[in-house]
PDB file of C-alpha atoms in Angstrom:
ATOM      1  CA  MET A 832       0.000   0.000   0.000  1.00 52.00           C
ATOM      2  CA  ALA A 833       2.805   2.397   0.923  1.00 57.00           C
ATOM      3  CA  LYS A 834       4.624   1.528  -2.296  1.00 58.00           C
ATOM      4  CA  THR A 835       1.508   2.332  -4.356  1.00 59.00           C
ATOM      5  CA  ALA A 836       1.099   5.650  -2.547  1.00 53.00           C
ATOM      6  CA  VAL A 837       4.698   6.645  -3.310  1.00 59.00           C
ATOM      7  CA  ILE A 838       4.378   5.733  -6.997  1.00 56.00           C
ATOM      8  CA  LEU A 839       1.093   7.655  -7.258  1.00 56.00           C
ATOM      9  CA  LEU A 840       2.634  10.709  -5.612  1.00 56.00           C
ATOM     10  CA  LEU A 841       5.625  10.714  -7.936  1.00 58.00           C
ATOM     11  CA  PHE A 842       3.361  10.237 -10.955  1.00 54.00           C
ATOM     12  CA  LEU A 843       1.198  13.192  -9.961  1.00 53.00           C
ATOM     13  CA  LEU A 844       4.334  15.225  -9.427  1.00 54.00           C
ATOM     14  CA  SER A 845       5.440  14.495 -12.982  1.00 51.00           C
ATOM     15  CA  ILE A 846       2.261  16.017 -14.462  1.00 48.00           C
ATOM     16  CA  LEU A 847       1.801  18.956 -12.107  1.00 50.00           C
ATOM     17  CA  SER A 848       2.928  22.374 -13.230  1.00 45.00           C
ATOM     18  CA  SER A 849       5.454  24.361 -11.234  1.00 45.00           C
ATOM     19  CA  THR A 850       4.054  26.175  -8.223  1.00 48.00           C
ATOM     20  CA  THR A 851       5.043  29.453  -6.715  1.00 53.00           C
ATOM     21  CA  ALA A 852       7.528  28.909  -3.921  1.00 51.00           C
ATOM     22  CA  GLU A 853       6.969  31.042  -0.872  1.00 74.00           C
ATOM     23  CA  ILE A 854       8.347  30.999   2.640  1.00 87.00           C
ATOM     24  CA  LYS A 855       6.148  28.368   4.245  1.00 91.00           C
ATOM     25  CA  SER A 856       5.793  27.044   7.777  1.00 92.00           C
ATOM     26  CA  PRO A 857       3.646  23.881   7.710  1.00 92.00           C
ATOM     27  CA  THR A 858       3.017  21.780  10.803  1.00 94.00           C
ATOM     28  CA  ILE A 859       3.055  17.995  10.461  1.00 94.00           C
ATOM     29  CA  LYS A 860       0.972  16.082  13.002  1.00 95.00           C
ATOM     30  CA  SER A 861       1.186  12.271  13.406  1.00 92.00           C
ATOM     31  CA  ASP A 862       1.756  11.776   9.671  1.00 93.00           C
ATOM     32  CA  SER A 863       2.525   8.272   8.433  1.00 90.00           C
ATOM     33  CA  ARG A 864       2.809   9.028   4.716  1.00 91.00           C
ATOM     34  CA  PRO A 865       5.950   7.514   3.124  1.00 90.00           C
ATOM     35  CA  MET A 866       6.602  10.745   1.200  1.00 91.00           C
ATOM     36  CA  ILE A 867       5.498  14.359   1.728  1.00 93.00           C
ATOM     37  CA  LEU A 868       5.916  16.941  -1.025  1.00 92.00           C
ATOM     38  CA  PHE A 869       6.707  20.450   0.272  1.00 92.00           C
ATOM     39  CA  GLU A 870       7.762  22.512  -2.746  1.00 90.00           C
ATOM     40  CA  LYS A 871       8.423  22.392  -6.465  1.00 91.00           C
ATOM     41  CA  PHE A 872      10.838  25.057  -7.647  1.00 93.00           C
ATOM     42  CA  GLY A 873      12.963  26.011 -10.645  1.00 92.00           C
ATOM     43  CA  PHE A 874      16.539  26.700  -9.537  1.00 94.00           C
ATOM     44  CA  THR A 875      19.243  28.638 -11.328  1.00 93.00           C
ATOM     45  CA  HIS A 876      22.949  28.073 -10.657  1.00 93.00           C
ATOM     46  CA  THR A 877      22.602  30.381  -7.614  1.00 94.00           C
ATOM     47  CA  GLY A 878      19.731  28.469  -6.001  1.00 95.00           C
ATOM     48  CA  HIS A 879      19.417  27.806  -2.276  1.00 95.00           C
ATOM     49  CA  VAL A 880      17.059  25.795  -0.101  1.00 96.00           C
ATOM     50  CA  SER A 881      16.849  26.486   3.627  1.00 96.00           C
ATOM     51  CA  ILE A 882      15.058  24.040   5.933  1.00 96.00           C
ATOM     52  CA  SER A 883      14.355  24.389   9.623  1.00 96.00           C
ATOM     53  CA  VAL A 884      12.641  21.651  11.637  1.00 96.00           C
ATOM     54  CA  SER A 885      11.742  21.755  15.318  1.00 94.00           C
ATOM     55  CA  SER A 886       9.556  19.979  17.868  1.00 92.00           C
ATOM     56  CA  VAL A 887      10.252  16.683  16.118  1.00 94.00           C
ATOM     57  CA  SER A 888       8.683  13.549  17.551  1.00 92.00           C
ATOM     58  CA  VAL A 889       8.483  10.023  16.124  1.00 92.00           C
ATOM     59  CA  SER A 890       6.046   7.373  17.313  1.00 89.00           C
ATOM     60  CA  SER A 891       5.572   3.752  16.274  1.00 85.00           C
ATOM     61  CA  SER A 892       2.935   1.112  16.811  1.00 79.00           C
ATOM     62  CA  ALA A 893       3.417  -1.387  19.629  1.00 72.00           C
ATOM     63  CA  ASN A 894       4.618  -4.211  17.367  1.00 77.00           C
ATOM     64  CA  ALA A 895       6.805  -2.098  15.094  1.00 71.00           C
ATOM     65  CA  PRO A 896      10.587  -1.955  15.643  1.00 77.00           C
ATOM     66  CA  ILE A 897      12.191   1.271  16.844  1.00 81.00           C
ATOM     67  CA  PRO A 898      12.719   3.359  13.684  1.00 85.00           C
ATOM     68  CA  SER A 899      16.237   4.321  12.713  1.00 90.00           C
ATOM     69  CA  PRO A 900      16.665   8.129  12.446  1.00 92.00           C
ATOM     70  CA  SER A 901      18.561   7.635   9.186  1.00 93.00           C
ATOM     71  CA  ARG A 902      15.356   6.261   7.610  1.00 93.00           C
ATOM     72  CA  LEU A 903      13.592   9.623   7.901  1.00 95.00           C
ATOM     73  CA  GLY A 904      14.862  12.692   6.079  1.00 96.00           C
ATOM     74  CA  PHE A 905      14.629  15.395   3.438  1.00 97.00           C
ATOM     75  CA  PHE A 906      15.868  15.337  -0.145  1.00 96.00           C
ATOM     76  CA  LEU A 907      15.579  17.086  -3.513  1.00 96.00           C
ATOM     77  CA  LEU A 908      14.423  15.264  -6.637  1.00 94.00           C
ATOM     78  CA  SER A 909      14.961  16.678 -10.124  1.00 92.00           C
ATOM     79  CA  GLU A 910      12.576  16.208 -13.036  1.00 86.00           C
ATOM     80  CA  GLU A 911      15.151  14.145 -14.962  1.00 87.00           C
ATOM     81  CA  SER A 912      15.617  11.721 -12.059  1.00 91.00           C
ATOM     82  CA  LEU A 913      11.909  11.156 -11.485  1.00 88.00           C
ATOM     83  CA  LEU A 914      11.572   8.175 -13.825  1.00 87.00           C
ATOM     84  CA  GLN A 915      14.700   6.494 -12.442  1.00 91.00           C
ATOM     85  CA  VAL A 916      13.347   6.733  -8.896  1.00 91.00           C
ATOM     86  CA  LEU A 917       9.994   5.354 -10.045  1.00 88.00           C
ATOM     87  CA  LEU A 918      11.759   2.353 -11.602  1.00 90.00           C
ATOM     88  CA  GLU A 919      13.720   1.714  -8.400  1.00 90.00           C
ATOM     89  CA  ILE A 920      10.517   1.704  -6.355  1.00 85.00           C
ATOM     90  CA  GLN A 921       8.751  -0.641  -8.801  1.00 87.00           C
ATOM     91  CA  GLN A 922      11.652  -3.102  -8.868  1.00 88.00           C
ATOM     92  CA  ASN A 923      12.003  -3.356  -5.082  1.00 86.00           C
ATOM     93  CA  SER A 924       8.981  -3.181  -2.799  1.00 79.00           C
ATOM     94  CA  HIS A 925      11.219  -2.502   0.230  1.00 84.00           C
ATOM     95  CA  PHE A 926      13.289   0.193  -1.467  1.00 89.00           C
ATOM     96  CA  CYS A 927      13.848   3.414   0.493  1.00 92.00           C
ATOM     97  CA  VAL A 928      14.043   6.568  -1.601  1.00 93.00           C
ATOM     98  CA  LEU A 929      16.746   7.925   0.727  1.00 94.00           C
ATOM     99  CA  ASP A 930      19.058   5.157  -0.619  1.00 93.00           C
ATOM    100  CA  SER A 931      18.651   6.270  -4.220  1.00 93.00           C
ATOM    101  CA  HIS A 932      21.641   7.669  -6.101  1.00 93.00           C
ATOM    102  CA  TYR A 933      19.341   9.865  -8.174  1.00 94.00           C
ATOM    103  CA  ILE A 934      18.294  12.188  -5.342  1.00 94.00           C
ATOM    104  CA  GLN A 935      20.139  15.058  -3.687  1.00 95.00           C
ATOM    105  CA  HIS A 936      20.380  14.233   0.013  1.00 95.00           C
ATOM    106  CA  LEU A 937      19.821  17.065   2.459  1.00 96.00           C
ATOM    107  CA  PHE A 938      19.626  15.613   5.971  1.00 96.00           C
ATOM    108  CA  THR A 939      18.051  12.852   8.048  1.00 95.00           C
ATOM    109  CA  PHE A 940      16.748  12.758  11.597  1.00 95.00           C
ATOM    110  CA  SER A 941      20.144  11.424  12.704  1.00 93.00           C
ATOM    111  CA  ASP A 942      21.382  15.018  12.237  1.00 94.00           C
ATOM    112  CA  LEU A 943      18.868  16.451  14.703  1.00 93.00           C
ATOM    113  CA  SER A 944      19.986  17.906  18.008  1.00 90.00           C
ATOM    114  CA  PRO A 945      19.355  15.642  21.027  1.00 85.00           C
ATOM    115  CA  PRO A 946      15.908  15.631  22.699  1.00 79.00           C
ATOM    116  CA  PRO A 947      14.024  17.506  23.981  1.00 77.00           C
ATOM    117  CA  LEU A 948      15.027  20.173  21.406  1.00 79.00           C
ATOM    118  CA  SER A 949      15.148  17.802  18.397  1.00 85.00           C
ATOM    119  CA  ARG A 950      15.720  20.526  15.851  1.00 92.00           C
ATOM    120  CA  PHE A 951      17.822  21.197  12.767  1.00 95.00           C
ATOM    121  CA  ASN A 952      18.443  24.303  10.647  1.00 95.00           C
ATOM    122  CA  ARG A 953      20.627  24.533   7.567  1.00 95.00           C
ATOM    123  CA  SER A 954      20.822  26.115   4.105  1.00 96.00           C
ATOM    124  CA  TYR A 955      21.972  24.152   1.054  1.00 96.00           C
ATOM    125  CA  PRO A 956      23.238  25.524  -2.284  1.00 95.00           C
ATOM    126  CA  VAL A 957      21.820  24.083  -5.507  1.00 93.00           C
ATOM    127  CA  SER A 958      24.443  24.609  -8.195  1.00 84.00           C
ATOM    128  CA  SER A 959      22.834  22.560 -10.999  1.00 90.00           C
ATOM    129  CA  PRO A 960      20.012  24.543 -12.688  1.00 92.00           C
ATOM    130  CA  ASN A 961      16.875  22.442 -12.902  1.00 92.00           C
ATOM    131  CA  GLU A 962      13.383  22.046 -11.525  1.00 93.00           C
ATOM    132  CA  TYR A 963      13.494  20.229  -8.203  1.00 94.00           C
ATOM    133  CA  SER A 964      10.907  18.994  -5.734  1.00 93.00           C
ATOM    134  CA  LEU A 965      11.536  19.092  -2.001  1.00 95.00           C
ATOM    135  CA  PHE A 966      10.398  15.901  -0.258  1.00 95.00           C
ATOM    136  CA  PHE A 967      10.350  14.388   3.197  1.00 96.00           C
ATOM    137  CA  SER A 968      10.623  10.598   3.192  1.00 94.00           C
ATOM    138  CA  ASN A 969       9.544   8.202   5.932  1.00 94.00           C
ATOM    139  CA  CYS A 970      11.003   4.762   5.243  1.00 92.00           C
ATOM    140  CA  ALA A 971      10.092   3.353   8.663  1.00 89.00           C
ATOM    141  CA  PRO A 972       6.877   1.281   8.420  1.00 85.00           C
ATOM    142  CA  GLU A 973       4.107   1.987  10.916  1.00 86.00           C
ATOM    143  CA  THR A 974       5.836   5.184  12.048  1.00 92.00           C
ATOM    144  CA  ARG A 975       4.174   8.561  12.558  1.00 93.00           C
ATOM    145  CA  VAL A 976       6.055  11.843  12.470  1.00 95.00           C
ATOM    146  CA  SER A 977       5.194  15.208  14.017  1.00 95.00           C
ATOM    147  CA  MET A 978       7.267  18.352  13.424  1.00 96.00           C
ATOM    148  CA  ASP A 979       7.219  22.069  12.690  1.00 95.00           C
ATOM    149  CA  VAL A 980       8.828  22.812   9.328  1.00 96.00           C
ATOM    150  CA  ARG A 981       9.938  26.093   7.795  1.00 95.00           C
ATOM    151  CA  THR A 982      11.083  26.076   4.164  1.00 95.00           C
ATOM    152  CA  GLU A 983      12.714  28.952   2.315  1.00 95.00           C
ATOM    153  CA  ILE A 984      13.605  28.365  -1.337  1.00 95.00           C
ATOM    154  CA  TYR A 985      15.095  31.057  -3.560  1.00 95.00           C
ATOM    155  CA  ASN A 986      17.585  32.041  -6.241  1.00 95.00           C
ATOM    156  CA  LEU A 987      20.145  34.809  -5.790  1.00 93.00           C
ATOM    157  CA  ASP A 988      20.036  37.760  -8.190  1.00 92.00           C
ATOM    158  CA  TRP A 989      23.151  39.440  -9.574  1.00 89.00           C
ATOM    159  CA  ASP A 990      23.123  41.935  -6.669  1.00 90.00           C
ATOM    160  CA  GLY A 991      22.913  39.203  -4.028  1.00 89.00           C
ATOM    161  CA  SER A 992      19.205  39.719  -3.231  1.00 92.00           C
ATOM    162  CA  LYS A 993      16.877  36.742  -2.834  1.00 94.00           C
ATOM    163  CA  ASP A 994      14.358  35.934  -5.578  1.00 95.00           C
ATOM    164  CA  TYR A 995      11.623  33.688  -4.189  1.00 94.00           C
ATOM    165  CA  LEU A 996       9.988  33.117  -7.575  1.00 93.00           C
ATOM    166  CA  SER A 997      10.858  30.038  -9.576  1.00 92.00           C
ATOM    167  CA  ALA A 998      13.268  30.518 -12.472  1.00 89.00           C
ATOM    168  CA  GLY A 999      10.427  30.306 -14.982  1.00 85.00           C
ATOM    169  CA  GLN A1000       8.266  32.847 -13.130  1.00 90.00           C
ATOM    170  CA  THR A1001      10.705  35.592 -12.151  1.00 92.00           C
ATOM    171  CA  GLN A1002       9.554  37.906 -14.991  1.00 93.00           C
ATOM    172  CA  LEU A1003       5.842  37.577 -14.185  1.00 93.00           C
ATOM    173  CA  PRO A1004       5.562  40.871 -12.198  1.00 94.00           C
ATOM    174  CA  SER A1005       6.806  42.865 -15.215  1.00 95.00           C
ATOM    175  CA  LEU A1006       4.598  40.938 -17.663  1.00 96.00           C
ATOM    176  CA  TYR A1007       1.474  41.413 -15.546  1.00 94.00           C
ATOM    177  CA  THR A1008       2.240  45.138 -15.246  1.00 96.00           C
ATOM    178  CA  VAL A1009       2.609  45.525 -19.019  1.00 97.00           C
ATOM    179  CA  PHE A1010      -0.659  43.717 -19.729  1.00 96.00           C
ATOM    180  CA  SER A1011      -2.507  45.727 -17.060  1.00 95.00           C
ATOM    181  CA  VAL A1012      -1.375  48.941 -18.796  1.00 97.00           C
ATOM    182  CA  LEU A1013      -2.591  47.547 -22.130  1.00 97.00           C
ATOM    183  CA  TYR A1014      -6.014  46.740 -20.658  1.00 95.00           C
ATOM    184  CA  LEU A1015      -6.240  50.264 -19.214  1.00 96.00           C
ATOM    185  CA  ALA A1016      -5.410  51.635 -22.667  1.00 97.00           C
ATOM    186  CA  PHE A1017      -8.140  49.455 -24.211  1.00 96.00           C
ATOM    187  CA  LEU A1018     -10.536  50.723 -21.545  1.00 95.00           C
ATOM    188  CA  ALA A1019      -9.722  54.349 -22.327  1.00 96.00           C
ATOM    189  CA  TYR A1020     -10.242  53.721 -26.041  1.00 96.00           C
ATOM    190  CA  TRP A1021     -13.535  51.877 -25.381  1.00 94.00           C
ATOM    191  CA  ILE A1022     -14.816  54.752 -23.230  1.00 94.00           C
ATOM    192  CA  PHE A1023     -13.891  57.166 -26.033  1.00 94.00           C
ATOM    193  CA  LEU A1024     -15.824  55.070 -28.574  1.00 93.00           C
ATOM    194  CA  CYS A1025     -18.852  54.839 -26.273  1.00 93.00           C
ATOM    195  CA  TYR A1026     -18.784  58.592 -25.668  1.00 92.00           C
ATOM    196  CA  THR A1027     -18.554  59.473 -29.351  1.00 92.00           C
ATOM    197  CA  ASN A1028     -21.412  57.042 -30.105  1.00 90.00           C
ATOM    198  CA  ARG A1029     -23.383  57.570 -26.887  1.00 85.00           C
ATOM    199  CA  ARG A1030     -26.774  57.512 -28.648  1.00 86.00           C
ATOM    200  CA  SER A1031     -26.264  53.862 -29.595  1.00 87.00           C
ATOM    201  CA  VAL A1032     -24.684  52.721 -26.332  1.00 86.00           C
ATOM    202  CA  HIS A1033     -26.446  49.872 -24.517  1.00 89.00           C
ATOM    203  CA  ARG A1034     -25.886  48.114 -21.209  1.00 87.00           C
ATOM    204  CA  ILE A1035     -23.762  45.446 -22.868  1.00 86.00           C
ATOM    205  CA  HIS A1036     -21.266  48.147 -23.842  1.00 89.00           C
ATOM    206  CA  LEU A1037     -21.064  49.316 -20.227  1.00 89.00           C
ATOM    207  CA  LEU A1038     -20.600  45.717 -19.168  1.00 86.00           C
ATOM    208  CA  MET A1039     -17.656  45.418 -21.550  1.00 88.00           C
ATOM    209  CA  ALA A1040     -16.135  48.569 -20.032  1.00 91.00           C
ATOM    210  CA  GLY A1041     -16.524  47.054 -16.567  1.00 87.00           C
ATOM    211  CA  LEU A1042     -14.958  43.822 -17.764  1.00 87.00           C
ATOM    212  CA  LEU A1043     -11.900  45.696 -19.060  1.00 91.00           C
ATOM    213  CA  LEU A1044     -11.623  47.624 -15.787  1.00 90.00           C
ATOM    214  CA  PHE A1045     -11.796  44.549 -13.566  1.00 87.00           C
ATOM    215  CA  LYS A1046      -9.398  42.656 -15.824  1.00 88.00           C
ATOM    216  CA  ALA A1047      -6.896  45.496 -15.491  1.00 91.00           C
ATOM    217  CA  LEU A1048      -7.337  45.518 -11.704  1.00 88.00           C
ATOM    218  CA  ASN A1049      -6.948  41.733 -11.667  1.00 87.00           C
ATOM    219  CA  LEU A1050      -3.627  41.998 -13.504  1.00 91.00           C
ATOM    220  CA  ILE A1051      -2.434  44.825 -11.221  1.00 90.00           C
ATOM    221  CA  CYS A1052      -3.136  42.655  -8.172  1.00 87.00           C
ATOM    222  CA  ALA A1053      -1.398  39.705  -9.852  1.00 89.00           C
ATOM    223  CA  ALA A1054       1.649  41.889 -10.528  1.00 91.00           C
ATOM    224  CA  GLU A1055       1.758  43.087  -6.913  1.00 89.00           C
ATOM    225  CA  ASP A1056       1.203  39.537  -5.644  1.00 88.00           C
ATOM    226  CA  LYS A1057       4.118  38.132  -7.652  1.00 91.00           C
ATOM    227  CA  HIS A1058       6.305  41.151  -6.835  1.00 91.00           C
ATOM    228  CA  TYR A1059       5.911  40.705  -3.083  1.00 89.00           C
ATOM    229  CA  VAL A1060       6.441  36.955  -3.363  1.00 91.00           C
ATOM    230  CA  LYS A1061       9.569  37.602  -5.444  1.00 93.00           C
ATOM    231  CA  VAL A1062      11.018  40.069  -2.915  1.00 92.00           C
ATOM    232  CA  THR A1063       9.757  38.839   0.469  1.00 90.00           C
ATOM    233  CA  GLY A1064       8.502  35.279  -0.067  1.00 89.00           C
ATOM    234  CA  THR A1065       4.931  36.131   1.003  1.00 85.00           C
ATOM    235  CA  PRO A1066       2.075  37.784  -0.989  1.00 77.00           C
ATOM    236  CA  HIS A1067       1.042  40.232   1.811  1.00 72.00           C
ATOM    237  CA  GLY A1068      -2.670  39.794   1.036  1.00 70.00           C
ATOM    238  CA  TRP A1069      -2.460  40.661  -2.659  1.00 68.00           C
ATOM    239  CA  ASP A1070      -3.391  37.084  -3.526  1.00 70.00           C
ATOM    240  CA  VAL A1071      -6.788  37.638  -1.851  1.00 75.00           C
ATOM    241  CA  LEU A1072      -7.487  40.703  -4.018  1.00 75.00           C
ATOM    242  CA  PHE A1073      -6.314  38.797  -7.084  1.00 76.00           C
ATOM    243  CA  TYR A1074      -8.847  36.002  -6.503  1.00 77.00           C
ATOM    244  CA  ILE A1075     -11.630  38.525  -5.787  1.00 78.00           C
ATOM    245  CA  PHE A1076     -11.127  40.323  -9.088  1.00 72.00           C
ATOM    246  CA  GLN A1077     -10.621  37.005 -10.869  1.00 77.00           C
ATOM    247  CA  PHE A1078     -14.047  35.901  -9.611  1.00 77.00           C
ATOM    248  CA  ILE A1079     -15.610  39.183 -10.770  1.00 71.00           C
ATOM    249  CA  VAL A1080     -14.050  38.853 -14.219  1.00 71.00           C
ATOM    250  CA  SER A1081     -15.313  35.269 -14.522  1.00 71.00           C
ATOM    251  CA  PHE A1082     -18.775  36.397 -13.414  1.00 67.00           C
ATOM    252  CA  CYS A1083     -18.786  39.157 -16.051  1.00 63.00           C
ATOM    253  CA  TYR A1084     -18.201  36.560 -18.763  1.00 59.00           C
ATOM    254  CA  LEU A1085     -21.403  34.713 -17.852  1.00 57.00           C
ATOM    255  CA  PRO A1086     -23.992  37.130 -19.340  1.00 51.00           C
ATOM    256  CA  SER A1087     -22.036  37.358 -22.581  1.00 48.00           C
ATOM    257  CA  SER A1088     -22.220  33.589 -23.030  1.00 45.00           C
ATOM    258  CA  PHE A1089     -26.017  33.561 -23.284  1.00 43.00           C
TER     259      PHE A1089
END
């Protein structure tokens, strides 16, 4: 069952698009999954991944052997190595991903500080440009893990500043800004046309003006959202405004479809 879950997770990973990497602080509570996906990120040759874990606790069922700390840990998996890891898992039902030569090892629970602190904090450089996924692997059967995790994944710009957007998304703030300006220009031109032909203007024309306005606002919020993620690692609430205007734009399309 665990083997099937791992294969399914890796398969889904292979078809998912890249997600925006932010500074995240998830809490894991009594989780027995063999693999946990935290991030998927496109690194340049100046990439870094910083991981901090604390309040770590490991529990096993009564009949299960005491888990080895080296059987629980974090690693990076590139897109090119995904198929090789899948083959290793299919060929050996007892295979532990942490033993694979196709992954980039980060650390295992054997590197944690002694209890009761049980914490670890370190930053790792990623010198090979590629799209990687950050995983936690639990190769100890019938073992549940609890921990507080903080991940910070970024590329360094030429001036040494951190860029928290994936390599394929770093230009999105500028692109969204350009398209928002274009939509505002279309809106101005549409208002001019409606004003010069005001005797033949109907409600559908006003609806189109509103659609252009909300689309421009949607793109402005998207630009601000990506900009703050790029600079600080968090959207600062701009993602909420983006989804609000996205909903309004989608709602405006409904009357025009009938």
